[in-house]
Amino acid sequence: MTHFEQLRQKRAEILAIADKYGATNLRIFGSVSRGDDRPDSDIDILIDQENAWSLFDHVAMMQDLEDLLERKVDLATADALRPGFKERILQDAIAL
C-alpha cells in the first residue's frame, strides 16, 4: 500500500484533527503526491487556516498527525510557500 493510499484510509481521522485546529482544504504535495516517495519520506500537507494560528497550534497539529500516521509531517499554507515553488506545489497538490 502506498503512503497516499494510507492517507486515504485515515482520511476521516486526519480531517478530524484538522477540524480541531481550524485547518481546511487539506492537500498532499511533494513526493507523496507525485508517487515517488520512499519508505522514509515525510508527508507534506498544504492547508488553509480559518483562524489566526499560534506556533503552538501549528506544532500541536503536526504532532497529532505524526502520532496518527507514524511518519514525519510538514504543514504549509499557500501564503507561506516560496514564490519560486508555489506554482509547482499548487499544481502537484492532491486534495485529501
PDB file of C-alpha atoms in Angstrom:
ATOM      1  CA  MET A   1       0.000   0.000   0.000  1.00  0.00           C
ATOM      2  CA  THR A   2       1.354   3.438  -0.913  1.00  0.00           C
ATOM      3  CA  HIS A   3       1.583   6.335   1.517  1.00  0.00           C
ATOM      4  CA  PHE A   4      -1.190   8.100  -0.378  1.00  0.00           C
ATOM      5  CA  GLU A   5      -3.465   5.063  -0.014  1.00  0.00           C
ATOM      6  CA  GLN A   6      -2.705   5.030   3.716  1.00  0.00           C
ATOM      7  CA  LEU A   7      -3.672   8.705   3.896  1.00  0.00           C
ATOM      8  CA  ARG A   8      -6.950   7.974   2.127  1.00  0.00           C
ATOM      9  CA  GLN A   9      -7.628   5.149   4.609  1.00  0.00           C
ATOM     10  CA  LYS A  10      -7.127   7.515   7.548  1.00  0.00           C
ATOM     11  CA  ARG A  11      -8.861  10.455   5.873  1.00  0.00           C
ATOM     12  CA  ALA A  12     -11.653  10.790   8.457  1.00  0.00           C
ATOM     13  CA  GLU A  13      -9.168  10.816  11.341  1.00  0.00           C
ATOM     14  CA  ILE A  14      -6.913  13.314   9.568  1.00  0.00           C
ATOM     15  CA  LEU A  15      -9.850  15.623   8.856  1.00  0.00           C
ATOM     16  CA  ALA A  16     -10.979  15.384  12.496  1.00  0.00           C
ATOM     17  CA  ILE A  17      -7.531  16.558  13.603  1.00  0.00           C
ATOM     18  CA  ALA A  18      -7.626  19.368  11.041  1.00  0.00           C
ATOM     19  CA  ASP A  19     -11.064  20.431  12.264  1.00  0.00           C
ATOM     20  CA  LYS A  20      -9.794  20.528  15.849  1.00  0.00           C
ATOM     21  CA  TYR A  21      -7.251  23.176  14.796  1.00  0.00           C
ATOM     22  CA  GLY A  22      -9.407  25.064  12.280  1.00  0.00           C
ATOM     23  CA  ALA A  23      -7.499  23.819   9.225  1.00  0.00           C
ATOM     24  CA  THR A  24      -9.389  23.205   5.975  1.00  0.00           C
ATOM     25  CA  ASN A  25      -8.756  22.256   2.348  1.00  0.00           C
ATOM     26  CA  LEU A  26      -6.014  19.721   3.090  1.00  0.00           C
ATOM     27  CA  ARG A  27      -3.899  18.864   0.050  1.00  0.00           C
ATOM     28  CA  ILE A  28      -0.993  16.469  -0.214  1.00  0.00           C
ATOM     29  CA  PHE A  29       2.052  17.696  -2.127  1.00  0.00           C
ATOM     30  CA  GLY A  30       5.661  16.704  -2.624  1.00  0.00           C
ATOM     31  CA  SER A  31       6.922  13.183  -3.181  1.00  0.00           C
ATOM     32  CA  VAL A  32       3.736  11.513  -1.896  1.00  0.00           C
ATOM     33  CA  SER A  33       1.540  13.377  -4.403  1.00  0.00           C
ATOM     34  CA  ARG A  34       3.967  12.654  -7.232  1.00  0.00           C
ATOM     35  CA  GLY A  35       4.165   8.966  -6.331  1.00  0.00           C
ATOM     36  CA  ASP A  36       7.951   8.984  -5.974  1.00  0.00           C
ATOM     37  CA  ASP A  37       8.047   8.825  -2.178  1.00  0.00           C
ATOM     38  CA  ARG A  38      10.279   6.363  -0.361  1.00  0.00           C
ATOM     39  CA  PRO A  39       9.608   4.426   2.851  1.00  0.00           C
ATOM     40  CA  ASP A  40      11.335   7.186   4.851  1.00  0.00           C
ATOM     41  CA  SER A  41       9.668  10.133   3.059  1.00  0.00           C
ATOM     42  CA  ASP A  42       7.813  12.718   5.087  1.00  0.00           C
ATOM     43  CA  ILE A  43       4.262  13.781   4.291  1.00  0.00           C
ATOM     44  CA  ASP A  44       3.784  17.354   3.069  1.00  0.00           C
ATOM     45  CA  ILE A  45       0.316  18.783   3.676  1.00  0.00           C
ATOM     46  CA  LEU A  46      -0.911  22.122   2.387  1.00  0.00           C
ATOM     47  CA  ILE A  47      -3.698  23.653   4.482  1.00  0.00           C
ATOM     48  CA  ASP A  48      -5.936  26.689   4.670  1.00  0.00           C
ATOM     49  CA  GLN A  49      -6.440  28.248   8.095  1.00  0.00           C
ATOM     50  CA  GLU A  50      -9.805  29.521   9.283  1.00  0.00           C
ATOM     51  CA  ASN A  51      -8.369  31.462  12.222  1.00  0.00           C
ATOM     52  CA  ALA A  52      -5.067  33.012  13.198  1.00  0.00           C
ATOM     53  CA  TRP A  53      -2.708  30.314  14.400  1.00  0.00           C
ATOM     54  CA  SER A  54      -0.062  30.377  17.035  1.00  0.00           C
ATOM     55  CA  LEU A  55       3.171  28.454  16.681  1.00  0.00           C
ATOM     56  CA  PHE A  56       1.790  26.153  19.385  1.00  0.00           C
ATOM     57  CA  ASP A  57      -1.249  25.303  17.198  1.00  0.00           C
ATOM     58  CA  HIS A  58       0.977  24.565  14.211  1.00  0.00           C
ATOM     59  CA  VAL A  59       3.274  22.271  16.191  1.00  0.00           C
ATOM     60  CA  ALA A  60       0.375  20.595  18.017  1.00  0.00           C
ATOM     61  CA  MET A  61      -1.428  19.747  14.769  1.00  0.00           C
ATOM     62  CA  MET A  62       1.791  18.414  13.241  1.00  0.00           C
ATOM     63  CA  GLN A  63       2.392  16.254  16.314  1.00  0.00           C
ATOM     64  CA  ASP A  64      -1.170  14.893  16.291  1.00  0.00           C
ATOM     65  CA  LEU A  65      -0.818  13.975  12.611  1.00  0.00           C
ATOM     66  CA  GLU A  66       2.610  12.419  13.154  1.00  0.00           C
ATOM     67  CA  ASP A  67       1.221  10.317  16.012  1.00  0.00           C
ATOM     68  CA  LEU A  68      -1.643   9.121  13.800  1.00  0.00           C
ATOM     69  CA  LEU A  69       0.414   8.496  10.665  1.00  0.00           C
ATOM     70  CA  GLU A  70       3.629   7.323  12.363  1.00  0.00           C
ATOM     71  CA  ARG A  71       5.619   9.474   9.961  1.00  0.00           C
ATOM     72  CA  LYS A  72       7.098  12.973   9.909  1.00  0.00           C
ATOM     73  CA  VAL A  73       4.580  15.550   8.703  1.00  0.00           C
ATOM     74  CA  ASP A  74       5.246  19.050   7.371  1.00  0.00           C
ATOM     75  CA  LEU A  75       2.401  21.568   7.248  1.00  0.00           C
ATOM     76  CA  ALA A  76       2.361  24.616   4.992  1.00  0.00           C
ATOM     77  CA  THR A  77      -0.064  27.289   3.887  1.00  0.00           C
ATOM     78  CA  ALA A  78      -0.096  28.661   0.351  1.00  0.00           C
ATOM     79  CA  ASP A  79       0.868  32.084   1.704  1.00  0.00           C
ATOM     80  CA  ALA A  80       3.990  30.630   3.316  1.00  0.00           C
ATOM     81  CA  LEU A  81       5.271  28.931   0.146  1.00  0.00           C
ATOM     82  CA  ARG A  82       8.287  30.460  -1.549  1.00  0.00           C
ATOM     83  CA  PRO A  83       7.295  32.199  -4.779  1.00  0.00           C
ATOM     84  CA  GLY A  84       9.592  30.084  -6.939  1.00  0.00           C
ATOM     85  CA  PHE A  85       7.996  26.849  -5.728  1.00  0.00           C
ATOM     86  CA  LYS A  86       4.422  27.918  -5.070  1.00  0.00           C
ATOM     87  CA  GLU A  87       3.054  27.381  -8.585  1.00  0.00           C
ATOM     88  CA  ARG A  88       4.563  23.897  -8.920  1.00  0.00           C
ATOM     89  CA  ILE A  89       3.408  22.859  -5.450  1.00  0.00           C
ATOM     90  CA  LEU A  90      -0.135  24.050  -6.121  1.00  0.00           C
ATOM     91  CA  GLN A  91      -0.126  22.155  -9.434  1.00  0.00           C
ATOM     92  CA  ASP A  92       1.068  18.915  -7.800  1.00  0.00           C
ATOM     93  CA  ALA A  93      -1.215  19.167  -4.764  1.00  0.00           C
ATOM     94  CA  ILE A  94      -3.912  16.497  -4.453  1.00  0.00           C
ATOM     95  CA  ALA A  95      -6.968  17.068  -2.264  1.00  0.00           C
ATOM     96  CA  LEU A  96      -7.238  14.708   0.646  1.00  0.00           C
TER      97      LEU A  96
END
